[in-house]
Amino acid sequence: MRAVLALIILSWTCVPSFAYSAKVLIIESYHAQYEWDESYLYGIRQEVGERAQIATFEMNTKRVPKEQYAAMAEKAFAKYQAMKPDVVVLGDDNALSYLYPYLYDEPISMVFLGINSNPRKLFADYPGQAKVTGILELPLFVKNVGEIKRILSRSPLKIWVLFDSGVTSDIAGEYIESQYQMIKKSLGVEVAIYLVDTQAHWQEMVRRAKEESVDAILVGLYHTLVDEEGNSVPSDEILFWTNQHSEVPLFGFWDFSVGKGKTAGGVVLFGEVQGRHVGRIINQLIDGKSADAIPIQIGNQGRPLYSDSEMRRWNLLPPKGWEGIE
């Protein structure tokens, strides 16, 4: 009797206090320390909680050469094969474009986020059994230009938009250019968009802005810039240098670019918001909803955010309703 009782107690103690309802693999285009990734990963985990076992894979494409992207995709697929998840989350453009051709015919649900390009052609080229939904991410260009015009109270107004030359920047730059061509007459603002590949070129553009009669710089992405030896330059170093050397006010598209020693503000996108949205989608999938029954959406829930110290530095007043930090 004692032996039976001991066996029952041992069996009970070996059973976990909860069981995961699903396995989720998040394939990041970038790396977990990148502010955008850190933010959306937090949002996903907050929503999903302990309903799913979550694992991640970092493609690290902000820091490795483009020639290595395909090899990183192979490693990501190997992790998928080893884990056999129920849901795969593809974070940002590189993860989608490189991994979708591996995963399109797998018996899984896929959720993408942070996608700047229209994925319709990719899906048409690879029809398969995987069920797909997700969130598109488009920089809030028109809203930002309108708000900058209101803050600076200046006419005519000249704005430069600076991006690095990464894949996401290339797509975002094309989108912003198309938006600008549609509304430039009604905006009454001169906008030039630059995709920059090196730290030296970026610094040159920042230094030239004042003499070129630029009124403000909109800072896009700056994470794939390289030094003269071709080495990746830390993104926080780029942004801090830009803050210290710019002679015109700086604004941004993403929350991580706003703050003391960064940009003064902007109508920004938040990684956590998209992460929470994806987390809620994952919960629906766990509850039995099919991914292809969930419409693809545009994550345009930007919020106006400003840095109090940076606004004061430029003698600017944030519009009413903007959220201050610091």
mmCIF file of N, CA and C in Angstrom, residues 25 31 52 60 64 84 116 121 204 211 213 236 246 249 276 319 323:
data_model
loop_
_atom_site.group_PDB
_atom_site.id
_atom_site.type_symbol
_atom_site.label_atom_id
_atom_site.label_comp_id
_atom_site.label_asym_id
_atom_site.label_seq_id
_atom_site.Cartn_x
_atom_site.Cartn_y
_atom_site.Cartn_z
ATOM 1 N N LEU A 25 6.806 29.551 -32.620
ATOM 2 C CA LEU A 25 8.168 29.945 -32.987
ATOM 3 C C LEU A 25 8.123 31.334 -33.604
ATOM 4 N N HIS A 31 17.311 41.135 -34.109
ATOM 5 C CA HIS A 31 17.844 40.484 -32.913
ATOM 6 C C HIS A 31 17.087 40.998 -31.694
ATOM 7 N N ALA A 52 1.049 29.291 -24.398
ATOM 8 C CA ALA A 52 1.877 28.683 -25.444
ATOM 9 C C ALA A 52 3.336 28.651 -25.020
ATOM 10 N N ASN A 60 19.154 38.234 -37.406
ATOM 11 C CA ASN A 60 20.259 39.178 -37.180
ATOM 12 C C ASN A 60 20.624 39.993 -38.417
ATOM 13 N N VAL A 64 24.426 41.336 -39.886
ATOM 14 C CA VAL A 64 25.214 40.456 -40.764
ATOM 15 C C VAL A 64 25.071 40.932 -42.205
ATOM 16 N N LYS A 84 8.878 21.867 -34.515
ATOM 17 C CA LYS A 84 7.544 21.518 -35.027
ATOM 18 C C LYS A 84 6.441 22.342 -34.332
ATOM 19 N N ASN A 116 6.447 45.958 -44.342
ATOM 20 C CA ASN A 116 6.280 47.206 -45.088
ATOM 21 C C ASN A 116 5.846 46.964 -46.527
ATOM 22 N N LYS A 121 1.983 39.289 -53.827
ATOM 23 C CA LYS A 121 2.687 38.546 -54.887
ATOM 24 C C LYS A 121 3.416 37.328 -54.313
ATOM 25 N N GLU A 204 27.534 63.191 -43.268
ATOM 26 C CA GLU A 204 27.610 64.270 -44.255
ATOM 27 C C GLU A 204 26.231 64.893 -44.484
ATOM 28 N N GLU A 211 22.865 74.149 -44.143
ATOM 29 C CA GLU A 211 23.286 74.975 -45.279
ATOM 30 C C GLU A 211 22.403 74.760 -46.502
ATOM 31 N N SER A 213 19.238 74.714 -46.263
ATOM 32 C CA SER A 213 17.967 75.348 -45.856
ATOM 33 C C SER A 213 16.895 74.331 -45.469
ATOM 34 N N ASP A 236 22.581 52.937 -31.625
ATOM 35 C CA ASP A 236 22.492 54.004 -30.631
ATOM 36 C C ASP A 236 23.605 55.028 -30.819
ATOM 37 N N SER A 246 23.266 67.629 -35.281
ATOM 38 C CA SER A 246 22.261 68.250 -36.148
ATOM 39 C C SER A 246 22.024 69.703 -35.743
ATOM 40 N N PRO A 249 15.944 70.659 -36.069
ATOM 41 C CA PRO A 249 15.195 69.719 -35.223
ATOM 42 C C PRO A 249 15.047 68.345 -35.870
ATOM 43 N N ARG A 276 1.239 43.031 -29.153
ATOM 44 C CA ARG A 276 -0.003 42.676 -28.454
ATOM 45 C C ARG A 276 -1.075 42.246 -29.451
ATOM 46 N N PRO A 319 2.275 69.899 -29.785
ATOM 47 C CA PRO A 319 0.836 70.143 -29.904
ATOM 48 C C PRO A 319 0.070 69.545 -28.730
ATOM 49 N N GLU A 323 1.852 62.953 -26.149
ATOM 50 C CA GLU A 323 2.285 62.292 -24.916
ATOM 51 C C GLU A 323 3.760 62.577 -24.670
#
